[in-house]
Tab-separated table of C-alpha atoms in Angstrom:
chain	number	residue	atom	x	y	z
U	61	MET	CA	-13.402	21.834	139.692
U	62	ALA	CA	-13.624	21.874	135.903
U	63	SER	CA	-14.724	18.542	134.511
U	64	SER	CA	-12.317	16.594	132.326
U	65	HIS	CA	-14.453	13.491	131.866
U	66	PRO	CA	-15.820	12.808	128.377
U	67	SER	CA	-19.550	12.456	127.996
U	68	THR	CA	-20.657	8.947	127.122
U	69	SER	CA	-22.602	10.442	124.204
U	70	THR	CA	-19.515	12.005	122.603
U	71	PRO	CA	-18.337	10.099	119.527
U	72	THR	CA	-14.813	8.713	119.437
U	73	ALA	CA	-12.305	10.297	117.076
U	74	PRO	CA	-11.859	7.816	114.188
U	75	VAL	CA	-8.073	7.787	114.615
U	76	PHE	CA	-8.450	6.129	118.034
U	77	ARG	CA	-8.726	2.489	117.019
U	78	HIS	CA	-7.003	-0.797	117.728
U	79	GLY	CA	-3.967	-1.367	115.536
U	80	SER	CA	-3.387	2.289	114.653
U	81	THR	CA	-0.003	3.760	115.498
U	82	ALA	CA	0.668	6.926	117.477
U	83	ILE	CA	3.936	8.862	117.445
U	84	ILE	CA	4.173	11.125	120.495
U	85	THR	CA	7.060	13.522	121.126
U	86	GLY	CA	7.691	14.371	124.741
U	87	GLY	CA	6.035	11.006	125.182
U	88	ALA	CA	7.898	9.806	128.262
U	89	SER	CA	6.415	12.230	130.789
U	90	GLY	CA	3.645	14.713	131.466
U	91	ILE	CA	0.860	15.175	128.954
U	92	GLY	CA	2.581	13.072	126.291
U	93	LEU	CA	2.850	10.046	128.575
U	94	ALA	CA	-0.737	10.513	129.797
U	95	VAL	CA	-1.993	10.464	126.203
U	96	ALA	CA	0.147	7.393	125.461
U	97	LYS	CA	-1.317	5.505	128.424
U	98	LEU	CA	-4.858	6.423	127.351
U	99	LEU	CA	-4.346	5.310	123.756
U	100	HIS	CA	-2.656	2.067	124.768
U	101	SER	CA	-5.017	0.972	127.548
U	102	LYS	CA	-8.348	2.152	126.122
U	103	TYR	CA	-7.873	1.695	122.386
U	104	GLY	CA	-5.031	-0.798	121.982
U	105	MET	CA	-2.959	1.528	119.808
U	106	ASN	CA	0.693	1.000	118.949
U	107	LEU	CA	3.030	3.614	120.408
U	108	ALA	CA	6.252	5.198	119.205
U	109	LEU	CA	7.351	7.338	122.127
U	110	ILE	CA	9.982	9.978	121.418
U	111	ASP	CA	11.819	11.831	124.162
U	112	ILE	CA	15.252	13.293	124.894
U	113	ASN	CA	15.226	12.086	128.516
U	114	THR	CA	16.582	8.536	128.567
U	115	SER	CA	15.622	7.842	132.191
U	116	ASN	CA	12.022	8.901	131.552
U	117	LEU	CA	11.943	6.721	128.439
U	118	ALA	CA	13.222	3.741	130.428
U	119	ALA	CA	10.540	4.317	133.076
U	120	ALA	CA	7.837	4.585	130.404
U	121	GLU	CA	9.044	1.393	128.722
U	122	LYS	CA	8.973	-0.396	132.072
U	123	HIS	CA	5.428	0.828	132.706
U	124	PHE	CA	4.086	-0.470	129.407
U	125	SER	CA	5.938	-3.776	129.629
U	126	SER	CA	4.434	-4.388	133.071
U	127	SER	CA	0.981	-3.080	132.099
U	128	PRO	CA	-0.073	-5.077	129.044
U	129	SER	CA	-3.119	-3.950	127.123
U	130	PRO	CA	-6.436	-5.601	128.045
U	131	THR	CA	-6.971	-9.084	126.626
U	132	SER	CA	-10.277	-7.879	125.181
U	133	PHE	CA	-8.362	-6.378	122.255
U	134	PRO	CA	-8.022	-8.548	119.171
U	135	THR	CA	-4.592	-9.766	118.167
U	136	PRO	CA	-1.959	-8.655	117.508
U	137	ALA	CA	-1.213	-7.000	120.823
U	138	PRO	CA	-0.231	-3.328	120.520
U	139	LYS	CA	3.482	-2.598	120.329
U	140	VAL	CA	5.330	0.081	122.318
U	141	HIS	CA	8.732	1.277	121.124
U	142	THR	CA	10.779	4.132	122.560
U	143	TYR	CA	13.254	6.392	120.776
U	144	THR	CA	15.777	8.821	122.225
U	145	LEU	CA	15.645	11.893	120.033
U	146	ASP	CA	16.307	15.623	120.279
U	147	VAL	CA	13.380	17.115	118.343
U	148	SER	CA	15.391	20.271	117.602
U	149	SER	CA	17.754	18.218	115.402
U	150	LEU	CA	16.515	17.462	111.899
U	151	SER	CA	19.312	14.947	111.404
U	152	ALA	CA	18.092	13.060	114.489
U	153	TRP	CA	14.612	12.861	112.987
U	154	THR	CA	16.015	11.734	109.650
U	155	SER	CA	18.117	8.959	111.184
U	156	THR	CA	15.325	7.712	113.473
U	157	ALA	CA	12.442	7.790	110.998
U	158	PRO	CA	13.392	4.580	109.143
U	159	GLN	CA	13.395	2.653	112.427
U	160	ILE	CA	9.874	3.848	113.222
U	161	LEU	CA	8.518	3.336	109.723
U	162	SER	CA	9.854	-0.215	109.593
U	163	ALA	CA	8.510	-1.098	113.057
U	164	PHE	CA	4.851	-0.268	112.418
U	165	PRO	CA	2.413	-1.044	109.587
U	166	SER	CA	1.245	2.576	109.305
U	167	ILE	CA	1.551	5.962	111.007
U	168	ASP	CA	-1.874	7.298	111.947
U	169	PHE	CA	-1.615	9.729	114.867
U	170	LEU	CA	1.171	12.295	115.227
U	171	MET	CA	1.298	14.255	118.470
U	172	LEU	CA	3.973	16.959	118.411
U	173	ASN	CA	4.065	17.718	122.090
U	174	ALA	CA	7.720	18.088	123.143
U	175	GLY	CA	8.498	21.457	124.657
U	176	ILE	CA	10.779	23.341	127.030
U	177	GLY	CA	10.183	26.332	129.254
U	178	LEU	CA	13.502	28.120	129.671
U	179	SER	CA	14.072	31.338	131.598
U	180	PRO	CA	16.364	34.122	130.427
U	181	SER	CA	19.871	34.034	131.812
U	182	ALA	CA	20.331	35.622	135.229
U	183	SER	CA	23.047	37.748	133.640
U	184	ALA	CA	20.495	39.292	131.253
U	185	SER	CA	19.639	42.151	133.608
U	186	PRO	CA	17.083	44.803	132.672
U	187	SER	CA	19.847	47.393	132.488
U	188	GLN	CA	21.558	45.262	129.857
U	189	GLY	CA	18.424	44.699	127.802
U	190	GLY	CA	16.861	41.845	129.753
U	191	PRO	CA	15.827	38.750	127.786
U	192	TRP	CA	16.132	40.633	124.494
U	193	THR	CA	19.924	40.311	124.595
U	194	ASP	CA	19.868	36.618	125.569
U	195	VAL	CA	20.132	35.049	122.129
U	196	PRO	CA	20.842	31.473	123.383
U	197	TYR	CA	17.585	31.580	125.370
U	198	PHE	CA	15.605	32.444	122.240
U	199	THR	CA	17.525	30.006	120.048
U	200	ALA	CA	17.097	27.012	122.352
U	201	THR	CA	13.412	27.702	123.003
U	202	LEU	CA	12.507	28.101	119.350
U	203	ALA	CA	14.659	25.127	118.319
U	204	THR	CA	12.628	22.755	120.488
U	205	ASN	CA	9.168	24.294	120.684
U	206	LEU	CA	8.876	25.499	117.093
U	207	PHE	CA	11.347	23.532	114.998
U	208	GLY	CA	10.508	20.360	116.890
U	209	VAL	CA	7.037	20.700	115.364
U	210	ILE	CA	8.356	21.630	111.914
U	211	HIS	CA	10.785	18.706	111.880
U	212	GLY	CA	8.104	16.261	112.995
U	213	LEU	CA	5.724	17.362	110.265
U	214	ALA	CA	8.413	17.297	107.579
U	215	THR	CA	9.440	13.784	108.617
U	216	PHE	CA	6.126	12.023	109.168
U	217	LEU	CA	3.367	13.937	107.382
U	218	PRO	CA	3.981	11.984	104.140
U	219	ALA	CA	3.514	8.706	106.046
U	220	LEU	CA	0.283	9.993	107.578
U	221	LYS	CA	-1.049	10.915	104.161
U	222	GLU	CA	-0.230	7.419	102.886
U	223	SER	CA	-2.013	5.638	105.736
U	224	PRO	CA	-5.181	3.753	104.724
U	225	ASN	CA	-6.643	4.500	108.175
U	226	PRO	CA	-8.180	7.656	109.685
U	227	THR	CA	-5.323	9.982	110.670
U	228	ALA	CA	-4.801	12.993	112.898
U	229	VAL	CA	-2.158	15.483	114.013
U	230	VAL	CA	-2.164	17.139	117.434
U	231	VAL	CA	0.159	20.071	118.086
U	232	THR	CA	0.591	21.209	121.679
U	233	GLY	CA	0.386	24.963	122.046
U	234	SER	CA	-0.083	27.229	125.059
U	235	LYS	CA	-2.366	29.992	126.260
U	236	GLN	CA	0.780	32.104	126.427
U	237	GLY	CA	0.907	31.853	122.650
U	238	ILE	CA	-2.544	33.453	122.507
U	239	THR	CA	-2.652	36.048	125.306
U	240	ASN	CA	1.126	36.751	125.372
U	241	PRO	CA	1.655	37.665	129.049
U	242	PRO	CA	4.913	39.487	129.835
U	243	GLY	CA	7.857	37.590	131.292
U	244	ASN	CA	8.865	34.829	128.875
U	245	PRO	CA	8.919	36.251	125.339
U	246	ALA	CA	10.772	33.339	123.725
U	247	TYR	CA	8.262	30.786	125.009
U	248	ASN	CA	5.321	33.000	124.033
U	249	ALA	CA	6.737	33.528	120.541
U	250	SER	CA	7.362	29.819	120.045
U	251	LYS	CA	3.811	28.919	121.009
U	252	ALA	CA	2.293	31.731	118.927
U	253	ALA	CA	4.201	30.354	115.936
U	254	VAL	CA	3.033	26.814	116.702
U	255	ARG	CA	-0.564	28.028	116.723
U	256	SER	CA	-0.064	29.646	113.315
U	257	ILE	CA	1.467	26.459	111.915
U	258	ALA	CA	-1.365	24.286	113.229
U	259	GLU	CA	-3.989	26.616	111.749
U	260	GLY	CA	-2.264	26.647	108.371
U	261	LEU	CA	-1.773	22.886	108.413
U	262	GLU	CA	-5.449	22.278	109.158
U	263	TRP	CA	-6.477	24.459	106.222
U	264	ASP	CA	-4.026	22.855	103.809
U	265	LEU	CA	-4.974	19.294	104.720
U	266	ASN	CA	-8.739	19.792	104.928
U	267	VAL	CA	-9.680	22.701	102.679
U	268	GLY	CA	-6.747	23.595	100.439
U	269	PRO	CA	-5.949	22.306	96.946
U	270	GLY	CA	-3.993	19.328	98.300
U	271	SER	CA	-6.803	18.076	100.535
U	272	LYS	CA	-9.153	15.173	99.885
U	273	SER	CA	-12.138	17.392	100.552
U	274	THR	CA	-14.191	18.876	97.694
U	275	GLY	CA	-16.430	21.870	97.479
U	276	GLU	CA	-19.430	19.568	97.795
U	277	SER	CA	-18.250	17.750	100.936
U	278	LYS	CA	-17.956	18.659	104.549
U	279	ASP	CA	-14.643	20.343	105.411
U	280	GLY	CA	-12.027	17.742	106.100
U	281	GLU	CA	-14.155	14.700	105.230
U	282	GLY	CA	-11.749	11.839	104.604
U	283	SER	CA	-8.714	13.970	105.364
U	284	THR	CA	-6.156	14.149	108.147
U	285	LYS	CA	-7.679	15.911	111.142
U	286	VAL	CA	-5.588	18.569	112.853
U	287	HIS	CA	-6.020	19.802	116.424
U	288	LEU	CA	-4.311	22.493	118.493
U	289	LEU	CA	-4.106	21.321	122.105
U	290	VAL	CA	-3.817	24.248	124.506
U	291	PRO	CA	-3.435	22.976	128.083
U	292	GLY	CA	-4.340	25.031	131.099
U	293	TRP	CA	-2.250	24.950	134.248
U	294	THR	CA	-1.002	21.366	134.273
U	295	PHE	CA	1.267	19.683	136.792
U	296	THR	CA	4.113	18.525	134.509
U	297	GLY	CA	7.882	18.627	134.381
U	298	ILE	CA	7.803	22.055	132.724
U	299	THR	CA	5.517	23.639	135.303
U	300	SER	CA	6.248	21.800	138.539
U	301	GLY	CA	9.972	22.449	139.014
U	302	ALA	CA	10.979	21.153	142.429
U	303	GLN	CA	7.366	21.013	143.607
U	304	LYS	CA	6.377	17.451	144.534
U	305	GLU	CA	2.640	17.825	145.039
U	306	LYS	CA	0.116	19.132	142.542
U	307	PRO	CA	-1.212	22.597	143.429
U	308	PRO	CA	-4.999	22.663	143.915
U	309	GLY	CA	-5.494	24.896	140.887
U	310	ALA	CA	-3.660	22.663	138.424
U	311	TRP	CA	-4.871	19.698	136.418
U	312	TYR	CA	-3.139	16.350	136.225
U	313	PRO	CA	-1.818	15.409	132.756
U	314	GLU	CA	-4.405	12.623	132.652
U	315	GLN	CA	-7.170	15.226	132.826
U	316	VAL	CA	-5.708	17.016	129.826
U	317	ALA	CA	-5.519	13.719	127.907
U	318	SER	CA	-9.164	12.963	128.710
U	319	TYR	CA	-10.282	16.455	127.689
U	320	MET	CA	-8.331	16.167	124.436
U	321	GLU	CA	-9.968	12.820	123.698
U	322	HIS	CA	-13.405	14.350	124.290
U	323	LYS	CA	-12.835	17.413	122.117
U	324	MET	CA	-11.267	15.381	119.310
U	325	GLY	CA	-14.411	13.261	119.321
U	326	GLU	CA	-16.404	16.460	118.845
U	327	GLY	CA	-14.158	17.430	115.928
U	328	GLN	CA	-12.831	20.563	117.633
U	329	PHE	CA	-9.673	22.140	116.202
U	330	TYR	CA	-9.029	24.471	119.155
U	331	ILE	CA	-8.838	22.359	122.305
U	332	ILE	CA	-8.544	25.038	125.001
U	333	CYS	CA	-8.312	23.253	128.333
U	334	PRO	CA	-9.564	24.815	131.555
U	335	ASP	CA	-8.039	23.936	134.903
U	336	ASN	CA	-9.204	24.078	138.514
U	337	ASP	CA	-8.573	27.848	138.714
U	338	VAL	CA	-9.524	29.077	135.239
U	339	SER	CA	-12.821	28.151	133.595
U	340	GLU	CA	-13.566	27.931	129.881
U	341	ASP	CA	-15.582	31.143	130.223
U	342	THR	CA	-12.653	33.007	131.787
U	343	ASP	CA	-10.365	31.815	128.990
U	344	ARG	CA	-12.786	33.163	126.389
U	345	ARG	CA	-12.910	36.560	128.064
U	346	ARG	CA	-9.126	36.811	128.307
U	347	MET	CA	-8.615	35.822	124.682
U	348	MET	CA	-11.281	38.258	123.501
U	349	TRP	CA	-9.711	41.082	125.468
U	350	THR	CA	-6.287	40.308	123.982
U	351	MET	CA	-7.646	40.461	120.434
U	352	GLY	CA	-9.430	43.678	121.382
U	353	ASP	CA	-6.045	45.345	121.872
U	354	VAL	CA	-5.542	44.899	118.128
U	355	VAL	CA	-9.070	45.618	116.938
U	356	MET	CA	-9.648	48.638	119.195
U	357	GLY	CA	-6.223	50.200	118.679
U	358	ARG	CA	-5.228	49.899	122.322
U	359	PRO	CA	-1.620	49.526	123.464
U	360	PRO	CA	-0.395	45.923	123.584
U	361	LEU	CA	-0.808	43.739	126.660
U	362	THR	CA	-3.271	46.044	128.389
U	363	ARG	CA	-4.279	43.336	130.892
U	364	TRP	CA	-0.891	43.877	132.531
U	365	ARG	CA	-0.416	47.600	131.724
U	366	GLY	CA	-0.871	49.574	134.917
U	367	GLU	CA	-3.789	49.732	137.341
U	368	GLU	CA	-6.043	51.844	135.135
U	369	TRP	CA	-5.844	49.420	132.212
U	370	LYS	CA	-6.041	46.395	134.508
U	371	GLY	CA	-9.219	47.737	136.105
U	372	ARG	CA	-10.803	48.498	132.756
U	373	ALA	CA	-9.924	45.046	131.475
U	374	GLU	CA	-11.523	43.351	134.466
U	375	ARG	CA	-14.693	45.429	134.182
U	376	GLU	CA	-15.144	44.956	130.452
U	377	MET	CA	-14.256	41.262	130.477
U	378	GLY	CA	-16.885	40.788	133.175
U	379	GLY	CA	-19.532	42.255	130.894
U	380	MET	CA	-18.743	40.122	127.861
U	381	THR	CA	-21.374	37.715	126.573
U	382	PHE	CA	-20.949	34.757	124.245
U	383	GLU	CA	-24.239	33.907	122.617
U	384	GLY	CA	-24.486	30.546	120.943
U	385	ILE	CA	-21.532	28.990	122.777
């Protein structure tokens, strides 16, 4: 099993501190809720949990009200507020933002995690063009997974930049946005776009003309840290469906939260999570092979392109080496 436990020697990300405030979308279940519990119980952080599912929000609120933060934290005790919000709606963000900004002294940690995993309509048969003719499937997926991130940044990035405390943004991506396996093109496209946004945001905030960093300082020193969280197979509402028990190969959301905490402490931008089936080394090989399709002029998606290509991919991935990693 891949380890998800942080080393005791790993430094803590500066944003994780008592009294700081975290906004987490998709914060009432899965990875978002696991991160919220970690930040509240371990660091005494204030929480603004955003979700579209009112029953999950009510359950999360009940959990935090019945599980107060440890008395070892200095006063005041961390606050937990919940907000029902559809992240695909900019007007919903605009109307909710004043409530959040007035409830907390600062906004320090923004985790844009809300996402959906839709399937193309059953009526979108291959003979009719398959998913490529299912415009509502693309529209709904991109509205939540991509524009949910864009709306969150547009609404709260100014507040993060005004905070006197260390700040950070985490955007939840997917390995499907990197390796692009066939089967769910809208989801893959949304997560590929999210990766591009996170990369551009990190550069702008830590290297670009608007950053606090200078040519003489370490990249990002004193600036808002940005991280792309890429979970492995995780047992959440998106992945589990009707399944009640976690498959052996999957991680629990709490393992992802712990791994994220560890990698943020190391200052890693790309937080590529393994799981119990896929190791970090296997992920590297798969991502390298995918980029090789572009660099080597191969057809796209060769890992899934017939037995000859599949066999070649397996052989060549097995021979890859990663010196210095």
